[in-house]
């Protein structure tokens, strides 16, 4: 643990940001997984879930959680399955 006041604050801020990023990334992964499962099982709401996954991927890019090309690749693969 650092001794300097600003360094202590920085550690706290980093921990808070890390927790928020982890939660957001996990939620994004869950949304994508739900869409993939719905497509695999042929659920009625598969198209809605694909749109939700696409939106979640775009938000993750905006927040800097994943690279834009990775999001584009995932969206493309989902659309291809749909």
Coordinates of N, CA and C in Angstrom, one line a residue:
X1 N 0.9 -1.2 0.0 CA 0.0 0.0 0.0 C 0.9 1.2 0.0
X2 N 0.6 2.2 -0.9 CA 1.4 3.4 -0.9 C 1.3 4.3 0.3
X3 N 2.3 5.1 0.5 CA 2.3 6.1 1.6 C 1.8 7.4 1.2
X4 N 2.0 7.8 0.0 CA 1.6 9.1 -0.5 C 0.1 9.2 -0.7
X5 N -0.5 10.3 -0.2 CA -1.9 10.5 -0.2 C -2.5 10.3 -1.6
X6 N -2.0 11.0 -2.6 CA -2.5 10.9 -4.0 C -2.4 9.5 -4.5
X7 N -1.3 8.7 -4.2 CA -1.2 7.4 -4.6 C -2.2 6.5 -4.0
X8 N -2.5 6.7 -2.7 CA -3.6 6.0 -2.0 C -4.9 6.2 -2.7
X9 N -5.2 7.4 -3.0 CA -6.5 7.7 -3.7 C -6.5 7.1 -5.1
X10 N -5.4 7.0 -5.8 CA -5.3 6.4 -7.1 C -5.6 4.9 -7.0
X11 N -5.1 4.3 -6.0 CA -5.3 2.8 -5.8 C -6.8 2.6 -5.6
X12 N -7.5 3.5 -4.8 CA -8.9 3.3 -4.5 C -9.7 3.5 -5.8
X13 N -9.3 4.6 -6.6 CA -10.1 4.9 -7.8 C -9.9 3.7 -8.8
X14 N -8.7 3.2 -8.9 CA -8.4 2.1 -9.8 C -9.2 0.8 -9.4
X15 N -9.3 0.6 -8.1 CA -10.1 -0.6 -7.7 C -11.6 -0.4 -8.0
X16 N -12.1 0.8 -7.9 CA -13.5 1.1 -8.2 C -13.8 0.9 -9.7
X17 N -12.9 1.5 -10.5 CA -13.0 1.4 -11.9 C -12.9 -0.1 -12.4
X18 N -12.0 -0.8 -11.8 CA -11.8 -2.2 -12.2 C -13.1 -3.0 -11.9
X19 N -13.7 -2.7 -10.8 CA -14.9 -3.4 -10.4 C -16.0 -3.1 -11.4
X20 N -16.1 -1.8 -11.7 CA -17.2 -1.4 -12.7 C -16.9 -2.0 -14.1
X21 N -15.7 -2.0 -14.5 CA -15.4 -2.6 -15.8 C -15.6 -4.1 -15.8
X22 N -15.3 -4.8 -14.8 CA -15.5 -6.2 -14.7 C -17.0 -6.5 -14.8
X23 N -17.8 -5.8 -14.0 CA -19.3 -6.0 -14.1 C -19.8 -5.7 -15.5
X24 N -19.4 -4.7 -16.1 CA -19.9 -4.3 -17.4 C -19.5 -5.4 -18.5
X25 N -18.3 -5.8 -18.4 CA -17.8 -6.8 -19.3 C -18.5 -8.1 -19.1
X26 N -18.8 -8.5 -17.9 CA -19.5 -9.7 -17.6 C -20.9 -9.7 -18.1
X27 N -21.5 -8.5 -17.9 CA -22.9 -8.4 -18.4 C -22.9 -8.5 -19.9
X28 N -21.9 -7.9 -20.6 CA -21.9 -7.9 -22.0 C -21.7 -9.4 -22.5
X29 N -20.8 -10.1 -21.8 CA -20.6 -11.5 -22.2 C -21.9 -12.4 -22.0
X30 N -22.6 -12.1 -20.9 CA -23.8 -12.8 -20.6 C -24.9 -12.6 -21.7
X31 N -25.0 -11.3 -22.1 CA -25.9 -11.0 -23.2 C -25.6 -11.7 -24.5
X32 N -24.3 -11.7 -24.8 CA -23.9 -12.4 -26.1 C -24.2 -13.9 -26.0
X33 N -23.9 -14.4 -24.8 CA -24.1 -15.9 -24.6 C -25.6 -16.2 -24.7
X34 N -26.5 -15.4 -24.1 CA -27.9 -15.6 -24.2 C -28.4 -15.6 -25.7
X35 N -27.8 -14.7 -26.5 CA -28.2 -14.6 -27.9 C -27.7 -15.9 -28.6
X36 N -26.5 -16.3 -28.3 CA -26.0 -17.5 -29.0 C -26.8 -18.8 -28.6
X37 N -27.2 -18.9 -27.4 CA -28.0 -20.0 -26.9 C -29.4 -20.0 -27.6
X38 N -30.0 -18.8 -27.7 CA -31.3 -18.6 -28.3 C -31.2 -19.0 -29.8
X39 N -30.2 -18.6 -30.4 CA -30.0 -19.0 -31.8 C -29.8 -20.5 -32.0
X40 N -29.1 -21.1 -31.1 CA -28.8 -22.5 -31.2 C -30.1 -23.3 -31.0
X41 N -30.9 -22.9 -30.0 CA -32.1 -23.6 -29.7 C -33.3 -23.2 -30.6
X42 N -33.2 -22.1 -31.3 CA -34.3 -21.7 -32.2 C -35.4 -21.0 -31.4
X43 N -35.1 -20.2 -30.4 CA -36.1 -19.5 -29.6 C -36.8 -18.5 -30.4
X44 N -38.0 -18.1 -30.0 CA -38.8 -17.1 -30.8 C -38.2 -15.7 -30.6
X45 N -37.6 -15.4 -29.5 CA -37.1 -14.1 -29.2 C -35.6 -14.0 -29.6
X46 N -35.1 -14.8 -30.4 CA -33.7 -14.9 -30.8 C -33.2 -13.5 -31.4
X47 N -34.1 -13.0 -32.3 CA -33.7 -11.7 -33.0 C -33.6 -10.6 -32.0
X48 N -34.5 -10.5 -31.1 CA -34.4 -9.5 -30.0 C -33.1 -9.6 -29.2
X49 N -32.8 -10.9 -28.9 CA -31.6 -11.1 -28.1 C -30.3 -10.7 -28.9
X50 N -30.3 -11.0 -30.2 CA -29.2 -10.6 -31.1 C -29.0 -9.1 -31.1
X51 N -30.2 -8.4 -31.2 CA -30.1 -6.9 -31.2 C -29.6 -6.4 -29.8
X52 N -30.0 -7.0 -28.7 CA -29.5 -6.6 -27.4 C -28.0 -6.9 -27.3
X53 N -27.6 -8.0 -27.8 CA -26.2 -8.4 -27.8 C -25.3 -7.4 -28.6
X54 N -25.9 -7.0 -29.7 CA -25.2 -6.0 -30.6 C -25.1 -4.7 -29.9
X55 N -26.1 -4.3 -29.2 CA -26.1 -3.0 -28.5 C -25.1 -3.1 -27.3
X56 N -25.1 -4.2 -26.6 CA -24.1 -4.4 -25.5 C -22.7 -4.4 -26.0
X57 N -22.4 -5.0 -27.2 CA -21.1 -4.9 -27.7 C -20.7 -3.5 -28.1
X58 N -21.6 -2.7 -28.7 CA -21.3 -1.3 -29.0 C -21.0 -0.5 -27.8
X59 N -21.8 -0.7 -26.7 CA -21.6 0.0 -25.5 C -20.2 -0.4 -24.9
X60 N -19.8 -1.6 -25.0 CA -18.5 -2.0 -24.5 C -17.4 -1.4 -25.2
X61 N -17.6 -1.2 -26.5 CA -16.6 -0.5 -27.3 C -16.5 1.0 -26.9
X62 N -17.6 1.6 -26.7 CA -17.7 3.0 -26.3 C -17.0 3.2 -24.9
X63 N -17.2 2.2 -24.0 CA -16.5 2.3 -22.7 C -15.1 1.9 -22.7
X64 N -14.6 1.4 -23.8 CA -13.2 1.0 -23.9 C -12.9 -0.4 -23.3
X65 N -14.0 -1.2 -23.2 CA -13.8 -2.5 -22.6 C -13.2 -3.5 -23.6
X66 N -13.6 -3.4 -24.8 CA -13.1 -4.3 -25.9 C -12.8 -3.5 -27.1
X67 N -12.0 -4.0 -28.0 CA -11.6 -3.3 -29.2 C -12.7 -3.3 -30.2
X68 N -12.8 -2.3 -31.0 CA -13.9 -2.2 -31.9 C -13.9 -3.3 -33.0
X69 N -12.8 -3.8 -33.4 CA -12.7 -4.9 -34.3 C -13.2 -6.2 -33.7
X70 N -12.9 -6.4 -32.4 CA -13.4 -7.6 -31.7 C -14.9 -7.5 -31.6
X71 N -15.5 -6.3 -31.4 CA -17.0 -6.2 -31.3 C -17.6 -6.5 -32.7
X72 N -16.9 -5.9 -33.7 CA -17.4 -6.1 -35.1 C -17.4 -7.6 -35.5
X73 N -16.4 -8.3 -35.1 CA -16.2 -9.7 -35.4 C -17.3 -10.5 -34.7
X74 N -17.6 -10.2 -33.4 CA -18.6 -10.9 -32.6 C -20.0 -10.6 -33.2
X75 N -20.3 -9.3 -33.6 CA -21.6 -9.0 -34.1 C -21.8 -9.7 -35.5
X76 N -20.7 -9.7 -36.3 CA -20.8 -10.4 -37.6 C -21.1 -11.9 -37.4
X77 N -20.5 -12.5 -36.5 CA -20.7 -13.9 -36.3 C -22.1 -14.2 -35.8
X78 N -22.6 -13.3 -34.9 CA -24.0 -13.5 -34.4 C -25.0 -13.3 -35.6
X79 N -24.7 -12.3 -36.4 CA -25.6 -12.0 -37.5 C -25.6 -13.2 -38.5
X80 N -24.4 -13.8 -38.7 CA -24.3 -14.9 -39.6 C -25.1 -16.1 -39.1
X81 N -25.1 -16.3 -37.8 CA -25.8 -17.4 -37.2 C -27.3 -17.1 -37.3
X82 N -27.7 -15.9 -37.2 CA -29.1 -15.5 -37.3 C -29.6 -15.6 -38.7

